[in-house]
Amino acid sequence: MVNAKVLLTTTFIASTVFAQGSAPAPLAPPSAGAPADVSVKQRPTLTPEEMVNQSRDYAKSMNEVLKRIQVLQDQAKRDKDIIRLNCVTDKVVQVRVNISIAEQSIASLQEAVTRNDEGERVHEFTRLTIVNQKVQVLGAEAENCIGEDLSFVGATKVDVEIDPNIPQYDPTQPPAPGIDIERPGEASPLTG
Amino acid sequence: MNRLRLSLSIAIAVTGFARAALAQEVTIGYQGLPYKATGESNTGIQVSEGVLLHVGAGAEAGYDTNVFYAESGTETASPLIRTSVFGDLSNATRTGSVGKVQFDLRAGLTYRRYQSDDVNVQRFSNAWMPTAGVALSTGGGQFGFGLADTFARLEDPPYAETGPVPITRYNNQASIEGRWAPGGGRLTATLRYTNMIDIFSEESGYNYANADSNYLMLDTAWKWLPKTAVFLTAQQGYIFYLNDALATANGKASSFPLVVSTGLRGLLTEKTSGTLALGYTNGFYSGGFSTSGFWGSTYADVSFTLRPTMLSRVVAGYRHDFTNAVIASFSYNETVYASYVQQIAGRLALDISGRYSHRNYQGQFVDMAQADRSDDFIQAGATLDYFIRNWIYFGVGYSILNNSSNVVAVDYLKQQMFVRLGLTY
């Protein structure tokens, strides 16, 4: 039990440190008369191996998003919810396109690492990061696709009020069969 | 409801010969014991899923002013009691809704007893009158099918108090029909075959009139409003007598009555419905005589039903037609009738109805001394029932039958008054 707590704590701290990346070099105090460097540092500080590993994580994450959206698509098909299905299908198409772009970027990234081309490597990693973010957004949008539950007003319902004075039977039908039988008249002494 | 109208024939037996169905949904004359509470539907025994049983029993005690339908001054009066039991099995639910297939089985038994010291009355004091009926209807969309059968045994004292036996009559009416309603029901066609076998007991003196009546009807209608239609109906009948020799000896001849009519039926306003029918009719009697002349070949039926409130109904109508007669070949009939039904709070039920019929007998007469006989017949009934609960009721009733004729010795005035009590569930 104690070991597990130690492991969790260590993992948490390590993750935090990793997420922060390497500590930037401390800025030199501005000297009088020297211009201040106000440019934004956009270059990643990941090593080539870390970039490749991160790109794999991105690819895995994007495929999970695609699987999740496909589940939503099947669910919409089963529910015959055409409105939601259209919305989710649109997200699926966009996610597939982005995954295709990501796959190209991963391949280019690996080639750049092999060639030790830092500019190409950073470019492809940056593109991959942006594509991954787009896929994550599309996944969130797919989850929020609204179906008939909220927008469909339901099947047409007609309420008919019939005046209670109107007879329930159908008065247009021919009279029911039935021949009146009456006491015969007095015909002759025989009938007495 | 219209398809499963079994109550008519059965009720006739319960009340003697004192009811007639004229308009589409009304019976005229004394109303028999109710089989269901007024305005209540929450009764019936759920025998199984989809099968409901109604049962009931009732008794009427009253007074008959003219047991033998005798002329004024010669009447014989008597107290009487009438009891009846019935059972009704159907797939209707307590709320009235049923499936696509509807069935109704009904049976009842009425016992009538005259409580009199008069020897002549005592000879006819007891009468047992069973009834039974079955109806099946299915469909309701484009195609439909229905069949029904009702049986009744009727028994009534003879005209002469010295008569040997009562007038006992066995009547069975069966019908089968197919319905077709293409175009979402705007057009409807009904093809129906109806058979009636009418048999009098041999000693009654009327057994020469034992007859088998057959009718084939084709009704087509176009609903130009949801509950209003223009219709064209053609009905061809074939009536023949079961005892040929006896029938011939009494001037009875088979016939092929035809009625072709057209008109309008259904709702006129939200609260008013009606039937307007006009057409051609002919008896086509095989004995060399038949209905004739413009008016004699005219069939007319006009009726209006008004429902002023949910709990009341007024019906009025007029009919001109001819009917096959027992004492002659046929009679031209001019009939006017009216009915008023009022329910109060689902507990009280009032029913008042009556009709006047002028009957002009034609053709061959059983008793030729009655040639050119013409009767004015009045029939009316009133009942008032109060349902203490939806399964028990008590009430009062009144019935009057009056016949006035241009032939001697056939006039009569018969009145019956009742108090009644019954259970129905």
Coordinates of C-alpha atoms in Angstrom, one line a residue:
Chain A
M1 CA 0.0 0.0 0.0
V2 CA 2.8 2.3 0.9
N3 CA 4.7 1.4 -2.2
A4 CA 1.7 2.2 -4.4
K5 CA 1.4 5.6 -2.8
V6 CA 5.1 6.3 -3.5
L7 CA 4.8 5.1 -7.1
L8 CA 1.7 7.4 -7.7
T9 CA 3.4 10.3 -6.1
T10 CA 6.6 9.8 -8.2
T11 CA 4.6 9.4 -11.4
F12 CA 2.6 12.6 -10.7
I13 CA 5.7 14.6 -10.0
A14 CA 7.5 13.1 -13.0
S15 CA 4.6 13.9 -15.3
T16 CA 4.4 17.4 -14.1
V17 CA 8.1 17.9 -14.7
F18 CA 7.9 16.3 -18.1
A19 CA 5.0 18.4 -19.1
Q20 CA 6.8 21.5 -18.2
G21 CA 9.7 20.5 -20.3
S22 CA 13.2 21.5 -19.7
A23 CA 13.6 24.6 -17.7
P24 CA 14.4 27.6 -19.9
A25 CA 17.7 29.2 -19.5
P26 CA 17.4 32.1 -17.1
L27 CA 17.2 35.4 -18.9
A28 CA 20.1 37.6 -18.5
P29 CA 19.4 40.8 -16.7
P30 CA 19.0 43.5 -19.2
S31 CA 22.0 45.6 -19.4
A32 CA 21.7 49.2 -19.8
G33 CA 21.4 50.2 -23.4
A34 CA 21.1 46.7 -24.8
P35 CA 17.7 45.9 -26.6
A36 CA 15.4 43.5 -24.9
D37 CA 14.6 40.1 -26.6
V38 CA 10.9 40.0 -26.8
S39 CA 10.5 37.3 -29.5
V40 CA 8.5 34.2 -28.7
K41 CA 10.4 31.0 -28.4
Q42 CA 8.5 28.7 -30.8
R43 CA 11.2 26.0 -31.3
P44 CA 10.3 22.9 -29.3
T45 CA 12.8 21.7 -26.9
L46 CA 12.0 18.0 -27.5
T47 CA 14.7 15.7 -28.7
P48 CA 14.2 13.8 -32.0
E49 CA 13.4 10.6 -30.2
E50 CA 10.8 12.4 -28.0
M51 CA 9.3 13.9 -31.0
V52 CA 8.9 10.5 -32.7
N53 CA 7.4 9.0 -29.5
Q54 CA 5.1 12.0 -29.2
S55 CA 4.0 11.6 -32.8
R56 CA 3.1 8.0 -32.1
D57 CA 1.0 9.1 -29.1
Y58 CA -0.7 11.7 -31.3
A59 CA -1.5 9.0 -33.9
K60 CA -2.9 6.7 -31.3
S61 CA -5.0 9.4 -29.8
M62 CA -6.4 10.4 -33.1
N63 CA -7.3 6.8 -34.0
E64 CA -9.1 6.5 -30.7
V65 CA -11.1 9.7 -31.5
L66 CA -12.0 8.2 -34.9
K67 CA -13.1 4.9 -33.3
R68 CA -15.2 6.8 -30.8
I69 CA -16.9 8.9 -33.5
Q70 CA -17.6 5.7 -35.5
V71 CA -19.4 4.3 -32.4
L72 CA -21.5 7.5 -32.3
Q73 CA -22.2 7.0 -36.0
D74 CA -23.4 3.5 -35.6
Q75 CA -25.5 4.6 -32.6
A76 CA -27.2 7.3 -34.7
K77 CA -27.8 4.7 -37.5
R78 CA -29.5 2.3 -35.0
D79 CA -31.6 5.1 -33.6
K80 CA -32.5 6.2 -37.2
D81 CA -31.6 9.6 -36.0
I82 CA -30.9 11.2 -39.4
I83 CA -30.0 14.6 -38.1
R84 CA -27.4 13.3 -35.6
L85 CA -26.1 10.8 -38.2
N86 CA -25.4 13.6 -40.7
C87 CA -23.5 15.6 -38.1
V88 CA -21.4 12.7 -36.9
T89 CA -20.7 11.5 -40.4
D90 CA -19.4 15.0 -41.3
K91 CA -17.0 14.7 -38.3
V92 CA -15.8 11.3 -39.3
V93 CA -14.9 12.5 -42.8
Q94 CA -13.0 15.4 -41.4
V95 CA -11.2 13.3 -38.8
R96 CA -10.2 10.8 -41.5
V97 CA -8.7 13.5 -43.7
N98 CA -6.8 14.9 -40.7
I99 CA -5.5 11.5 -39.8
S100 CA -4.3 11.0 -43.4
I101 CA -2.4 14.3 -43.1
A102 CA -1.0 13.2 -39.8
E103 CA 0.2 9.9 -41.2
Q104 CA 2.1 11.8 -43.9
S105 CA 3.6 14.1 -41.3
I106 CA 4.7 11.2 -39.1
A107 CA 6.4 9.7 -42.2
S108 CA 8.1 13.0 -43.0
L109 CA 9.1 13.4 -39.4
Q110 CA 10.8 10.1 -39.3
E111 CA 12.6 10.8 -42.5
A112 CA 13.7 14.2 -41.2
V113 CA 15.0 12.5 -38.0
T114 CA 16.9 10.1 -40.1
R115 CA 18.3 12.9 -42.2
N116 CA 19.0 14.9 -39.1
D117 CA 17.1 17.7 -40.7
E118 CA 16.1 19.8 -37.8
G119 CA 14.0 22.4 -39.7
E120 CA 12.0 19.7 -41.5
R121 CA 11.6 17.8 -38.2
V122 CA 10.3 20.8 -36.3
H123 CA 7.9 21.7 -39.1
E124 CA 6.4 18.3 -39.4
F125 CA 6.1 18.0 -35.6
T126 CA 4.4 21.3 -35.4
R127 CA 2.0 20.3 -38.2
L128 CA 1.3 17.0 -36.5
T129 CA 0.5 18.8 -33.3
I130 CA -1.9 21.1 -35.0
V131 CA -3.6 18.2 -36.8
N132 CA -3.9 16.4 -33.5
Q133 CA -5.6 19.4 -31.9
K134 CA -8.0 19.6 -34.8
V135 CA -8.9 16.0 -34.4
Q136 CA -9.5 16.4 -30.7
V137 CA -11.8 19.3 -31.4
L138 CA -13.7 17.3 -34.0
G139 CA -14.1 14.5 -31.5
A140 CA -15.6 16.9 -29.0
E141 CA -17.9 18.3 -31.7
A142 CA -19.0 14.8 -32.6
E143 CA -19.9 14.1 -29.0
N144 CA -22.0 17.2 -29.0
C145 CA -23.9 16.5 -32.2
I146 CA -27.6 17.1 -31.4
G147 CA -30.2 14.7 -32.7
E148 CA -33.9 14.4 -32.8
D149 CA -34.1 14.3 -29.1
L150 CA -33.9 18.1 -28.9
S151 CA -34.6 19.3 -32.4
F152 CA -37.3 16.8 -33.7
V153 CA -40.7 17.8 -32.7
G154 CA -42.0 14.2 -32.8
A155 CA -44.6 12.4 -34.9
T156 CA -47.7 14.4 -35.8
K157 CA -50.4 13.9 -33.3
V158 CA -54.0 14.7 -34.0
D159 CA -56.5 15.1 -31.3
V160 CA -60.1 14.7 -32.3
E161 CA -63.0 15.9 -30.2
I162 CA -66.3 14.4 -31.1
D163 CA -69.5 16.1 -29.9
P164 CA -70.9 13.7 -27.4
N165 CA -74.3 14.4 -28.9
I166 CA -73.3 12.6 -32.0
P167 CA -74.4 8.9 -31.8
Q168 CA -71.5 6.5 -31.7
Y169 CA -73.2 4.0 -34.0
D170 CA -73.3 4.6 -37.7
P171 CA -76.7 5.8 -38.7
T172 CA -76.0 5.3 -42.4
Q173 CA -76.1 1.6 -42.1
P174 CA -79.2 -0.2 -43.3
P175 CA -81.6 -1.2 -40.6
A176 CA -80.8 -4.4 -38.7
P177 CA -82.6 -7.4 -39.9
G178 CA -85.8 -8.1 -38.1
I179 CA -89.3 -8.8 -39.2
D180 CA -92.1 -7.6 -36.9
I181 CA -94.4 -10.3 -35.7
E182 CA -97.7 -9.3 -34.3
R183 CA -100.7 -11.1 -33.0
P184 CA -102.7 -12.0 -36.1
G185 CA -106.1 -10.5 -36.5
E186 CA -109.3 -12.3 -35.8
A187 CA -110.0 -14.1 -39.0
S188 CA -112.9 -16.4 -38.6
P189 CA -114.6 -18.6 -36.0
L190 CA -111.7 -21.0 -36.5
T191 CA -109.4 -18.7 -34.8
G192 CA -111.6 -18.5 -31.8
Chain B
M1 CA -74.7 -2.1 -31.8
N2 CA -76.9 -2.1 -34.7
R3 CA -75.4 -5.4 -35.9
L4 CA -76.1 -7.2 -32.7
R5 CA -79.7 -6.2 -32.2
L6 CA -81.0 -9.3 -30.6
S7 CA -83.2 -7.6 -28.1
L8 CA -86.1 -7.0 -30.5
S9 CA -87.4 -10.5 -31.1
I10 CA -86.7 -11.5 -27.5
A11 CA -88.5 -8.6 -26.1
I12 CA -91.5 -9.3 -28.3
A13 CA -91.8 -12.6 -26.6
V14 CA -91.5 -11.0 -23.1
T15 CA -94.2 -8.5 -23.8
G16 CA -96.5 -10.6 -25.8
F17 CA -97.3 -9.2 -29.2
A18 CA -97.1 -5.6 -28.1
R19 CA -94.0 -4.2 -29.6
A20 CA -92.8 -3.3 -33.1
A21 CA -89.6 -2.0 -34.5
L22 CA -90.2 0.9 -36.8
A23 CA -87.4 3.4 -36.8
Q24 CA -83.8 2.3 -36.9
E25 CA -83.2 2.4 -33.2
V26 CA -86.6 2.5 -31.6
T27 CA -89.2 0.0 -30.6
I28 CA -92.8 1.1 -30.1
G29 CA -95.1 -0.1 -27.4
Y30 CA -94.6 -1.6 -23.9
Q31 CA -91.0 -2.0 -23.1
G32 CA -90.0 -5.3 -21.5
L33 CA -87.9 -5.6 -18.4
P34 CA -84.6 -3.9 -18.9
Y35 CA -81.6 -6.1 -19.1
K36 CA -79.1 -3.4 -18.2
A37 CA -79.2 -0.4 -15.9
T38 CA -80.0 2.9 -17.4
G39 CA -76.8 4.9 -18.0
E40 CA -74.7 2.3 -16.3
S41 CA -72.2 0.0 -17.9
N42 CA -70.3 -1.2 -14.9
T43 CA -72.2 -4.4 -14.6
G44 CA -71.7 -7.9 -15.8
I45 CA -69.7 -10.9 -14.7
Q46 CA -66.3 -11.2 -16.3
V47 CA -66.4 -15.0 -17.0
S48 CA -63.0 -14.9 -18.6
E49 CA -60.8 -12.5 -20.4
G50 CA -63.0 -10.9 -23.1
V51 CA -66.2 -12.7 -22.1
L52 CA -68.8 -10.9 -20.2
L53 CA -72.0 -12.4 -18.8
H54 CA -75.1 -10.4 -18.0
V55 CA -77.8 -12.1 -16.0
G56 CA -81.1 -10.9 -14.7
A57 CA -84.5 -11.8 -13.3
G58 CA -87.6 -9.8 -13.0
A59 CA -91.3 -10.0 -12.1
E60 CA -94.3 -7.9 -13.2
A61 CA -97.6 -8.0 -11.4
G62 CA -100.5 -6.3 -12.9
Y63 CA -104.0 -6.3 -14.4
D64 CA -105.3 -7.1 -17.8
T65 CA -108.6 -5.5 -18.7
N66 CA -109.3 -7.7 -21.7
V67 CA -107.7 -11.2 -21.7
F68 CA -109.4 -12.4 -24.9
Y69 CA -109.2 -9.2 -27.0
A70 CA -113.0 -9.1 -26.9
E71 CA -115.4 -6.3 -27.9
S72 CA -116.5 -3.7 -25.5
G73 CA -119.0 -5.1 -23.0
T74 CA -117.8 -8.6 -23.3
E75 CA -114.3 -8.3 -21.9
T76 CA -112.9 -10.6 -19.3
A77 CA -110.4 -9.0 -17.0
S78 CA -107.8 -10.7 -14.9
P79 CA -104.8 -10.0 -12.7
L80 CA -101.6 -11.4 -14.0
I81 CA -98.0 -11.9 -13.1
R82 CA -95.1 -12.2 -15.5
T83 CA -91.7 -13.4 -14.5
S84 CA -88.6 -13.7 -16.6
V85 CA -85.0 -14.7 -16.4
F86 CA -82.3 -14.1 -18.9
G87 CA -78.6 -14.6 -19.6
D88 CA -76.5 -12.8 -22.0
L89 CA -72.9 -13.8 -22.9
S90 CA -70.8 -11.5 -25.1
N91 CA -67.3 -10.4 -25.7
A92 CA -68.2 -6.8 -24.9
T93 CA -66.4 -5.3 -22.0
R94 CA -67.9 -3.2 -19.2
T95 CA -66.8 -0.2 -21.0
G96 CA -68.5 -1.4 -24.1
S97 CA -65.5 -1.7 -26.4
V98 CA -65.1 -5.0 -28.2
G99 CA -62.6 -6.6 -30.5
K100 CA -62.9 -7.0 -34.2
V101 CA -65.0 -10.1 -33.7
Q102 CA -68.2 -9.5 -31.8
F103 CA -70.4 -12.2 -30.5
D104 CA -73.6 -12.2 -28.4
L105 CA -75.4 -15.2 -27.1
R106 CA -78.7 -14.6 -25.3
A107 CA -81.4 -16.8 -23.8
G108 CA -84.4 -16.1 -21.7
L109 CA -87.5 -17.6 -20.3
T110 CA -90.8 -15.8 -19.5
Y111 CA -93.6 -17.3 -17.5
R112 CA -96.9 -15.6 -17.6
R113 CA -99.8 -16.5 -15.3
Y114 CA -103.4 -15.1 -15.2
Q115 CA -104.6 -15.2 -11.6
S116 CA -108.3 -15.4 -12.2
D117 CA -111.2 -17.4 -10.9
D118 CA -112.8 -17.4 -14.3
V119 CA -112.7 -20.9 -15.7
N120 CA -112.1 -19.8 -19.2
V121 CA -109.2 -17.7 -18.2
Q122 CA -107.8 -20.5 -16.1
R123 CA -107.5 -22.7 -19.2
F124 CA -105.0 -20.2 -20.6
S125 CA -103.5 -19.0 -17.4
N126 CA -100.0 -20.5 -17.8
A127 CA -97.7 -19.7 -20.6
W128 CA -94.0 -20.4 -21.0
M129 CA -92.2 -18.4 -23.6
P130 CA -88.5 -19.1 -24.2
T131 CA -86.3 -17.0 -26.3
A132 CA -82.8 -17.5 -27.7
G133 CA -80.5 -15.5 -29.9
V134 CA -77.0 -15.6 -31.3
A135 CA -75.2 -12.9 -33.2
L136 CA -71.7 -12.7 -34.7
S137 CA -70.2 -9.8 -36.4
T138 CA -66.6 -9.4 -37.7
G139 CA -64.7 -6.9 -39.8
G140 CA -65.4 -3.2 -39.8
G141 CA -62.8 -2.1 -42.3
Q142 CA -63.1 -2.8 -45.9
F143 CA -64.9 -6.1 -45.5
G144 CA -67.3 -7.2 -42.8
F145 CA -69.4 -10.2 -42.1
G146 CA -72.3 -10.9 -39.8
L147 CA -74.9 -13.5 -38.9
A148 CA -77.7 -13.6 -36.4
D149 CA -80.5 -15.9 -35.4
T150 CA -83.3 -15.3 -33.0
F151 CA -85.9 -17.7 -31.8
A152 CA -89.1 -17.0 -29.8
R153 CA -92.0 -19.0 -28.7
L154 CA -95.1 -16.8 -28.2
E155 CA -98.3 -17.7 -26.5
D156 CA -101.4 -15.6 -26.1
P157 CA -105.0 -16.4 -25.2
P158 CA -107.3 -16.8 -28.3
Y159 CA -109.9 -14.3 -29.4
A160 CA -112.8 -16.4 -28.1
E161 CA -112.8 -17.4 -24.5
T162 CA -114.2 -20.7 -25.5
G163 CA -111.4 -21.4 -27.9
P164 CA -109.7 -24.7 -27.5
V165 CA -106.1 -23.6 -27.3
P166 CA -104.1 -20.5 -27.1
I167 CA -102.5 -18.9 -30.1
T168 CA -99.0 -20.4 -29.9
R169 CA -96.4 -19.3 -32.4
Y170 CA -92.9 -20.3 -33.1
N171 CA -90.8 -17.8 -34.8
N172 CA -87.2 -18.1 -36.0
Q173 CA -85.4 -15.3 -37.9
A174 CA -81.9 -15.8 -39.3
S175 CA -79.8 -13.6 -41.3
I176 CA -76.4 -13.5 -42.9
E177 CA -74.7 -10.6 -44.5
G178 CA -71.5 -9.4 -46.0
R179 CA -70.4 -5.8 -46.0
W180 CA -68.0 -4.1 -48.4
A181 CA -66.8 -0.6 -47.8
P182 CA -64.2 0.5 -50.4
G183 CA -62.7 4.0 -50.5
G184 CA -62.2 4.4 -46.8
G185 CA -65.9 3.8 -46.1
R186 CA -67.4 6.5 -48.3
L187 CA -69.1 3.8 -50.3
T188 CA -70.7 0.9 -48.6
A189 CA -72.5 -2.2 -49.9
T190 CA -74.4 -4.7 -47.8
L191 CA -75.7 -7.9 -49.2
R192 CA -78.0 -9.7 -46.7
Y193 CA -80.1 -12.8 -46.8
T194 CA -82.9 -13.1 -44.2
N195 CA -85.0 -16.1 -43.5
M196 CA -88.0 -16.3 -41.2
I197 CA -89.9 -19.4 -40.4
D198 CA -93.2 -18.7 -38.7
I199 CA -95.2 -21.6 -37.4
F200 CA -98.5 -21.6 -35.5
S201 CA -99.6 -24.5 -33.4
E202 CA -101.9 -26.9 -35.2
E203 CA -105.0 -26.2 -33.0
S204 CA -104.7 -22.5 -33.0
G205 CA -106.6 -22.1 -36.3
Y206 CA -103.8 -20.2 -37.9
N207 CA -101.6 -23.0 -39.0
Y208 CA -102.6 -22.5 -42.6
A209 CA -100.4 -19.4 -42.4
N210 CA -97.3 -21.3 -41.5
A211 CA -94.8 -19.7 -43.8
D212 CA -91.2 -19.5 -44.8
S213 CA -90.1 -16.0 -45.8
N214 CA -86.9 -15.3 -47.6
Y215 CA -85.4 -11.9 -48.4
L216 CA -82.3 -11.0 -50.3
M217 CA -81.3 -7.4 -49.9
L218 CA -78.6 -5.3 -51.6
D219 CA -78.0 -1.9 -50.0
T220 CA -75.6 0.5 -51.4
A221 CA -74.8 3.9 -49.8
W222 CA -72.6 6.8 -50.5
K223 CA -71.6 8.8 -47.4
W224 CA -71.3 12.4 -48.6
L225 CA -70.9 13.4 -44.9
P226 CA -69.2 11.2 -42.2
K227 CA -72.6 10.1 -40.9
T228 CA -75.0 10.9 -43.6
A229 CA -75.5 8.8 -46.7
V230 CA -77.5 8.6 -49.8
F231 CA -78.7 5.0 -50.3
L232 CA -80.3 2.7 -52.8
T233 CA -81.8 -0.5 -51.6
A234 CA -83.3 -3.4 -53.5
Q235 CA -84.9 -6.3 -51.6
Q236 CA -86.5 -9.3 -53.3
G237 CA -88.5 -11.7 -51.2
Y238 CA -90.0 -15.1 -51.6
I239 CA -92.7 -16.2 -49.2
F240 CA -94.3 -19.6 -49.4
Y241 CA -96.6 -21.5 -47.2
L242 CA -95.5 -24.7 -45.5
N243 CA -98.8 -26.4 -45.6
D244 CA -99.7 -26.1 -49.2
A245 CA -103.2 -27.6 -49.2
L246 CA -104.3 -25.8 -46.1
A247 CA -102.9 -22.5 -47.4
T248 CA -104.6 -22.9 -50.7
A249 CA -107.9 -23.7 -49.0
N250 CA -107.6 -20.5 -47.0
G251 CA -106.7 -18.4 -50.0
K252 CA -103.1 -18.1 -49.2
A253 CA -100.7 -17.8 -52.1
S254 CA -96.9 -17.5 -52.3
S255 CA -95.5 -14.1 -53.3
F256 CA -92.3 -12.4 -54.4
P257 CA -92.4 -9.0 -52.7
L258 CA -90.1 -6.5 -54.2
V259 CA -89.0 -3.2 -52.6
V260 CA -86.7 -0.8 -54.4
S261 CA -86.1 2.4 -52.5
T262 CA -83.7 5.3 -52.4
G263 CA -83.2 8.2 -50.1
L264 CA -81.2 9.6 -47.3
R265 CA -80.3 8.4 -43.9
G266 CA -78.0 9.5 -41.1
L267 CA -77.4 12.7 -39.3
L268 CA -79.1 15.8 -40.4
T269 CA -77.7 17.9 -37.6
E270 CA -75.5 17.1 -34.6
K271 CA -78.6 16.2 -32.6
T272 CA -81.0 15.2 -35.4
S273 CA -80.9 12.1 -37.5
G274 CA -83.4 10.8 -40.0
T275 CA -84.4 8.5 -42.7
L276 CA -86.1 9.6 -45.9
A277 CA -86.9 6.8 -48.3
L278 CA -89.1 6.6 -51.3
G279 CA -89.5 3.8 -53.7
Y280 CA -91.4 1.2 -55.6
T281 CA -92.9 -1.9 -54.2
N282 CA -94.9 -4.8 -55.5
G283 CA -96.1 -8.0 -53.8
F284 CA -96.1 -10.1 -57.0
Y285 CA -98.6 -12.6 -55.5
S286 CA -99.0 -15.8 -57.5
G287 CA -102.8 -15.9 -56.9
G288 CA -103.7 -13.5 -59.6
F289 CA -103.9 -10.4 -57.4
S290 CA -101.3 -8.1 -56.1
T291 CA -100.5 -4.7 -54.9
S292 CA -101.5 -2.2 -57.6
G293 CA -102.1 1.4 -58.4
F294 CA -99.7 4.3 -57.9
W295 CA -100.1 4.6 -54.1
G296 CA -100.2 0.8 -53.8
S297 CA -96.9 0.5 -55.5
T298 CA -95.3 3.3 -53.5
Y299 CA -93.0 2.7 -50.6
A300 CA -92.4 5.6 -48.3
D301 CA -90.5 5.8 -45.0
V302 CA -89.8 9.0 -43.1
S303 CA -88.5 9.2 -39.6
F304 CA -86.7 11.8 -37.5
T305 CA -84.8 11.2 -34.3
L306 CA -83.9 14.2 -32.1
R307 CA -81.6 14.0 -29.1
P308 CA -82.2 17.3 -27.2
T309 CA -79.9 16.2 -24.5
M310 CA -77.5 13.4 -23.8
L311 CA -80.3 11.7 -21.7
S312 CA -83.3 12.1 -23.9
R313 CA -84.5 11.1 -27.3
V314 CA -87.5 11.9 -29.4
V315 CA -88.5 9.8 -32.5
A316 CA -91.3 10.5 -34.9
G317 CA -92.0 8.8 -38.2
Y318 CA -94.4 7.8 -40.9
R319 CA -94.4 4.7 -43.1
H320 CA -96.5 3.6 -46.1
D321 CA -96.0 0.0 -47.2
F322 CA -97.7 -3.3 -47.5
T323 CA -97.2 -6.4 -45.4
N324 CA -98.1 -10.0 -45.9
A325 CA -101.1 -10.7 -43.7
V326 CA -102.4 -13.7 -41.9
I327 CA -106.1 -13.1 -42.3
A328 CA -105.8 -11.9 -45.9
S329 CA -103.3 -11.8 -48.7
F330 CA -101.8 -8.5 -47.6
S331 CA -102.6 -5.1 -46.1
Y332 CA -101.7 -1.6 -47.1
N333 CA -100.4 0.1 -44.0
E334 CA -100.3 3.8 -43.2
T335 CA -98.4 4.1 -39.9
V336 CA -97.4 7.0 -37.8
Y337 CA -95.5 6.6 -34.6
A338 CA -93.6 8.5 -31.9
S339 CA -91.4 7.7 -29.0
Y340 CA -89.9 9.7 -26.1
V341 CA -87.2 8.4 -23.9
Q342 CA -85.9 10.3 -20.9
Q343 CA -83.2 9.3 -18.4
I344 CA -82.6 11.2 -15.2
A345 CA -79.3 11.0 -13.4
G346 CA -78.7 7.5 -14.7
R347 CA -81.3 6.2 -12.3
L348 CA -84.7 7.0 -13.7
A349 CA -85.8 5.8 -17.1
L350 CA -89.0 6.9 -18.8
D351 CA -90.2 5.5 -22.0
I352 CA -93.3 6.5 -23.8
S353 CA -94.2 5.4 -27.3
G354 CA -97.1 4.8 -29.5
R355 CA -98.3 4.3 -33.0
Y356 CA -101.4 4.5 -35.1
S357 CA -101.7 2.2 -38.1
H358 CA -104.4 2.1 -40.7
R359 CA -104.6 -1.3 -42.3
N360 CA -106.5 -1.8 -45.5
Y361 CA -106.6 -5.6 -46.1
Q362 CA -106.6 -6.8 -49.7
G363 CA -106.5 -9.9 -51.8
Q364 CA -108.1 -13.1 -50.8
F365 CA -109.5 -13.3 -47.3
V366 CA -109.5 -16.3 -45.0
D367 CA -113.1 -15.3 -44.0
M368 CA -114.6 -13.8 -47.1
A369 CA -117.1 -12.1 -44.9
Q370 CA -114.3 -9.8 -44.0
A371 CA -113.7 -8.6 -47.5
D372 CA -112.6 -5.0 -47.7
R373 CA -111.7 -5.1 -44.0
S374 CA -110.0 -2.0 -42.8
D375 CA -108.6 -1.6 -39.3
D376 CA -107.4 1.3 -37.3
F377 CA -104.9 0.0 -34.8
I378 CA -103.5 2.0 -31.9
Q379 CA -100.7 0.7 -29.7
A380 CA -99.0 2.6 -26.9
G381 CA -96.9 1.8 -23.9
A382 CA -95.2 3.6 -21.1
T383 CA -92.7 2.5 -18.5
L384 CA -91.0 4.3 -15.7
D385 CA -88.2 2.5 -13.9
Y386 CA -86.0 3.6 -11.0
F387 CA -82.7 1.9 -10.4
I388 CA -82.0 1.8 -6.7
R389 CA -78.6 0.5 -7.5
N390 CA -77.3 -0.4 -10.9
W391 CA -78.4 -3.9 -10.4
I392 CA -81.8 -3.6 -8.9
Y393 CA -84.8 -1.6 -10.1
F394 CA -88.5 -1.2 -9.7
G395 CA -91.0 0.5 -11.9
V396 CA -94.4 0.8 -13.3
G397 CA -95.8 0.2 -16.8
Y398 CA -98.8 0.7 -18.9
S399 CA -99.9 -0.8 -22.2
I400 CA -102.8 -0.2 -24.4
L401 CA -103.9 -1.9 -27.6
N402 CA -107.0 -0.7 -29.5
N403 CA -108.4 -2.0 -32.7
S404 CA -111.3 -0.4 -34.5
S405 CA -112.5 -2.1 -37.7
N406 CA -115.2 -1.8 -40.3
V407 CA -115.9 -5.5 -39.7
V408 CA -118.1 -6.4 -36.8
A409 CA -116.9 -8.3 -33.8
V410 CA -113.2 -7.6 -34.2
D411 CA -112.9 -4.3 -32.2
Y412 CA -111.2 -4.5 -28.9
L413 CA -109.6 -2.4 -26.3
K414 CA -106.9 -4.0 -24.1
Q415 CA -105.1 -2.3 -21.3
Q416 CA -102.5 -3.7 -19.0
M417 CA -101.0 -2.1 -15.9
F418 CA -98.0 -3.4 -14.1
V419 CA -95.7 -2.8 -11.2
R420 CA -92.4 -4.5 -11.7
L421 CA -89.2 -5.3 -9.8
G422 CA -86.1 -6.8 -11.1
L423 CA -82.4 -7.6 -10.7
T424 CA -79.9 -7.3 -13.4
Y425 CA -76.2 -7.6 -13.4

